[in-house]
PDB file of C-alpha atoms in Angstrom:
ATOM      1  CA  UNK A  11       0.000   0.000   0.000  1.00 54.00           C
ATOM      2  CA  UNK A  12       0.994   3.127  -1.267  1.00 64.00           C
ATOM      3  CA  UNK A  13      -1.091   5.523   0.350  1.00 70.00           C
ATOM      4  CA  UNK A  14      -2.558   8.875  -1.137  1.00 76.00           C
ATOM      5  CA  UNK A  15      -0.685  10.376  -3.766  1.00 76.00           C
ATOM      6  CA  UNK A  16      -2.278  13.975  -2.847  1.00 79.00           C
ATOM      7  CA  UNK A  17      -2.735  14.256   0.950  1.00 86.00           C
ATOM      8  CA  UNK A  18      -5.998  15.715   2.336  1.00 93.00           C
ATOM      9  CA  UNK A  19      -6.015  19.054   2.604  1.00 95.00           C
ATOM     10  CA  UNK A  20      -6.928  19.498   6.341  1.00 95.00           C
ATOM     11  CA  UNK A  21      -6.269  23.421   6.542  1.00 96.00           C
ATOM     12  CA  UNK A  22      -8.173  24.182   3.189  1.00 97.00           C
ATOM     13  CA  UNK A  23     -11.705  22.122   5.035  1.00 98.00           C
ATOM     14  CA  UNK A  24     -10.626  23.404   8.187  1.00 97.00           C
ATOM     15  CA  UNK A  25     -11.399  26.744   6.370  1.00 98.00           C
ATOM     16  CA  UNK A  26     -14.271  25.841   5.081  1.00 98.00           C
ATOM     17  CA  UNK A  27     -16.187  24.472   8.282  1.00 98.00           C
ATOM     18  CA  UNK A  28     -15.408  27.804   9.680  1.00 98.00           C
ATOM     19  CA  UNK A  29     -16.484  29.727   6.895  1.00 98.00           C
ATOM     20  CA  UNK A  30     -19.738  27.552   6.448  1.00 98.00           C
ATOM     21  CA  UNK A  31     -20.122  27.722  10.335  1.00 98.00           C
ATOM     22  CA  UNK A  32     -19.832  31.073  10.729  1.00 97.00           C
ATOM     23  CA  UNK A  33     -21.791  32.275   7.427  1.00 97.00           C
ATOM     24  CA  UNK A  34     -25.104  30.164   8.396  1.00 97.00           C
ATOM     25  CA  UNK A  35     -25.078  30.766  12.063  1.00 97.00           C
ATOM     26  CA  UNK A  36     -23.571  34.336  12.879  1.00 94.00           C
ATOM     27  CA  UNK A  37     -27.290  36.301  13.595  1.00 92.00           C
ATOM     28  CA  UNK A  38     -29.333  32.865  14.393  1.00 95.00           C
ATOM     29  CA  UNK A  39     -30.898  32.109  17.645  1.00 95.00           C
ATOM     30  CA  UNK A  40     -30.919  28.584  19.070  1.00 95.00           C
ATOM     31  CA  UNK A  41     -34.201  27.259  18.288  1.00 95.00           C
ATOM     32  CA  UNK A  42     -34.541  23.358  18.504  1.00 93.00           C
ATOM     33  CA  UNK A  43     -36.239  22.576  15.415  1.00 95.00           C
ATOM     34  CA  UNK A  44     -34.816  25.274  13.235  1.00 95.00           C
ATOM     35  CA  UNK A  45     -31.224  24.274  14.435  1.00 95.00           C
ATOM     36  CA  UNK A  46     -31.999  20.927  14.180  1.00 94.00           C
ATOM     37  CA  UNK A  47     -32.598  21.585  10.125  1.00 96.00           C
ATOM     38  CA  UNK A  48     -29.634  23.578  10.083  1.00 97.00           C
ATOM     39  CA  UNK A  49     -27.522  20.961  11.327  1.00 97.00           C
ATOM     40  CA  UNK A  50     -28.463  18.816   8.927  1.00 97.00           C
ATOM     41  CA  UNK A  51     -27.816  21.568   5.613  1.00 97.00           C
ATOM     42  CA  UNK A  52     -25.361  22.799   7.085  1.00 98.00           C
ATOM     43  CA  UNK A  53     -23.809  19.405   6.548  1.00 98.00           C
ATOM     44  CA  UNK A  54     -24.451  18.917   3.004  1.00 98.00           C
ATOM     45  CA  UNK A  55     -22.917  22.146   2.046  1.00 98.00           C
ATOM     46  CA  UNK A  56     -19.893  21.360   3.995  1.00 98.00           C
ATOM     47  CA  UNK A  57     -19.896  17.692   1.982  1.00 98.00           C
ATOM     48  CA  UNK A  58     -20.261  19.612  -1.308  1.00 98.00           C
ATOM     49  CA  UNK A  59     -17.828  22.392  -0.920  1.00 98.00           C
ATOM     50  CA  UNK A  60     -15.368  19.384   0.270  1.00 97.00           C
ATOM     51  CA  UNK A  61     -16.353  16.898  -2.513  1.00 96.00           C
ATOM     52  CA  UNK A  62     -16.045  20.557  -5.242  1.00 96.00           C
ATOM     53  CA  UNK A  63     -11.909  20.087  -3.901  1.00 95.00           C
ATOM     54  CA  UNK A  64     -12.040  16.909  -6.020  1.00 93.00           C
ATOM     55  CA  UNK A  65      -9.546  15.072  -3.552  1.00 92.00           C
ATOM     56  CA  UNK A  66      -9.501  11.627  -5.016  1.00 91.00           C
ATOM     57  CA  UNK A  67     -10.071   8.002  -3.525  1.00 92.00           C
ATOM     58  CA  UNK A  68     -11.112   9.825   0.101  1.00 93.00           C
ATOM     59  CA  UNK A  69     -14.787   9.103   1.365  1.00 94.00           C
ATOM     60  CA  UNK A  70     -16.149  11.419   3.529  1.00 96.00           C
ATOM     61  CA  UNK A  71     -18.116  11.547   6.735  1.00 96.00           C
ATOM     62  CA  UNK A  72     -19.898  14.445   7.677  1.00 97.00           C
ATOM     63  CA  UNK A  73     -21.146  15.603  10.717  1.00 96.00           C
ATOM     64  CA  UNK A  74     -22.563  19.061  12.332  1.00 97.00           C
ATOM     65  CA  UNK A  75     -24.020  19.202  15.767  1.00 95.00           C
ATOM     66  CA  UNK A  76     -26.248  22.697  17.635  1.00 96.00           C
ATOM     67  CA  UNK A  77     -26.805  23.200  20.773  1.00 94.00           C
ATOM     68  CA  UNK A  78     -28.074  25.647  23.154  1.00 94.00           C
ATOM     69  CA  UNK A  79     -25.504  27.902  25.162  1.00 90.00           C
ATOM     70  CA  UNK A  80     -26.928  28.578  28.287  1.00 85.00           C
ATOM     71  CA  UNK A  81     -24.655  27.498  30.825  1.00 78.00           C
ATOM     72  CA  UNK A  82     -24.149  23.535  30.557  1.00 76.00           C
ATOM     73  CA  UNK A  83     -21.095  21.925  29.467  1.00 75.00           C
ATOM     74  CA  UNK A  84     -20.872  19.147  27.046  1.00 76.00           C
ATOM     75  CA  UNK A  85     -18.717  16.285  25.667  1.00 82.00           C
ATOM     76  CA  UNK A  86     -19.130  15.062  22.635  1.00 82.00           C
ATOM     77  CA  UNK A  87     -16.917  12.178  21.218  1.00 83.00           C
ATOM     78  CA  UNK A  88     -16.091  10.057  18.459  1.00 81.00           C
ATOM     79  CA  UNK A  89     -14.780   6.974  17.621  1.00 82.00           C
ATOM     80  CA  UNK A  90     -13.055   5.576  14.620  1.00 81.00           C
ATOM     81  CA  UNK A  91     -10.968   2.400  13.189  1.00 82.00           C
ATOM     82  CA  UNK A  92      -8.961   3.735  10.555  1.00 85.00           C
ATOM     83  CA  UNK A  93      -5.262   4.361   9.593  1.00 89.00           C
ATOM     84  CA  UNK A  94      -3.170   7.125  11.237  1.00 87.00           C
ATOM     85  CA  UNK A  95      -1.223   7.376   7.827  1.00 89.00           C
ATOM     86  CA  UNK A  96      -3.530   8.300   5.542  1.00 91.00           C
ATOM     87  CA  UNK A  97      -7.133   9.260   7.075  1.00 94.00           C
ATOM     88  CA  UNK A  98      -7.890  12.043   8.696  1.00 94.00           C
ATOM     89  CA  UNK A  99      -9.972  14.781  10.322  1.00 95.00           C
ATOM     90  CA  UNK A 100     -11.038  18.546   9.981  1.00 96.00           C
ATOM     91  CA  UNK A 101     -13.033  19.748  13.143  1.00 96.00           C
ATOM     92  CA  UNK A 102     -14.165  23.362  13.807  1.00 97.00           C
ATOM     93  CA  UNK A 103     -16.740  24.770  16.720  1.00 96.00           C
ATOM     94  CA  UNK A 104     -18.110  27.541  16.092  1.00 97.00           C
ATOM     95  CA  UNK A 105     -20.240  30.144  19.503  1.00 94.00           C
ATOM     96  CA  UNK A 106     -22.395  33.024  19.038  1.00 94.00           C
ATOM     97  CA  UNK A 107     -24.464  34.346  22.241  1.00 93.00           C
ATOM     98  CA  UNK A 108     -26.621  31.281  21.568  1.00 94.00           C
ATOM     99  CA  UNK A 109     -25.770  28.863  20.610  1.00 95.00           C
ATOM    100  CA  UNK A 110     -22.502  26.646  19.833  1.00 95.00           C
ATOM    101  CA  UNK A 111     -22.489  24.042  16.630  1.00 96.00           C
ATOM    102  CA  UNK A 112     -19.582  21.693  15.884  1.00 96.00           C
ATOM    103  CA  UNK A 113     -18.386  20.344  12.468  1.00 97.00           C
ATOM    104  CA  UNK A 114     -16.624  17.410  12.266  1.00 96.00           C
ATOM    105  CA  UNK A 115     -15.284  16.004   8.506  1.00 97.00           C
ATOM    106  CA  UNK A 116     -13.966  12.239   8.928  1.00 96.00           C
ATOM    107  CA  UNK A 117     -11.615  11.808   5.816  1.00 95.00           C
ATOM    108  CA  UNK A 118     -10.966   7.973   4.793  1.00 93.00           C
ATOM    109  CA  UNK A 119      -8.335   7.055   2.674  1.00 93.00           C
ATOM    110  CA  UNK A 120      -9.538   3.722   0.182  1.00 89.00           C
ATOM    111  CA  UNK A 121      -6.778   2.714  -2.341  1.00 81.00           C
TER     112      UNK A 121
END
């Protein structure tokens, strides 16, 4: 095994979860439903601005979480089997007065 011949480009997505991140949520207000919908879009445009970078043979895993801010703390974690060589991660949380949201993009390498 070879591994990638282009690496993945972890600054380049870590910009774009911020700019994604910060562009959707700047002025919202934590509302469960409505940030439960966001989560979710907010997702797909990071998965198609990342896919538009045309990185090949890496699938990728998505995922954007909102919450309330309002004096709680919480953990979230994540677990995955994967090579330390080649796969990788871009993570970004993002806080207004209302809420908080954190992206998370899971980059596996397949040869």
């Amino acid at each position: 095994p070879s591994g990638p011949a282009l690496r993945f480009p972890v600054a380049v997505v870590d910009g774009i979860l911020k700019d994604v991140l910060e562009s959707h949520l700047r002025e919202q207000n934590y509302e469960p439903a409505r940030c439960r919908d966001m989560a979710k879009d907010i997702a797909e445009v990071i998965k198609a601005r990342v896919k538009d970078l045309m990185i090949p043979r890496y699938k990728l895993v998505v995922v954007a979480h909102i919450g309330q801010l309002n004096e709680q703390s919480m953990q979230i974690g994540s677990r995955c089997l994967w090579d330390s060589v080649s796969d990788t991660f871009s993570s970004y949380v993002f806080k207004n007065t209302s809420l908080f949201a954190l992206a998370n993009v899971y980059a596996v390498y397949f040869e």
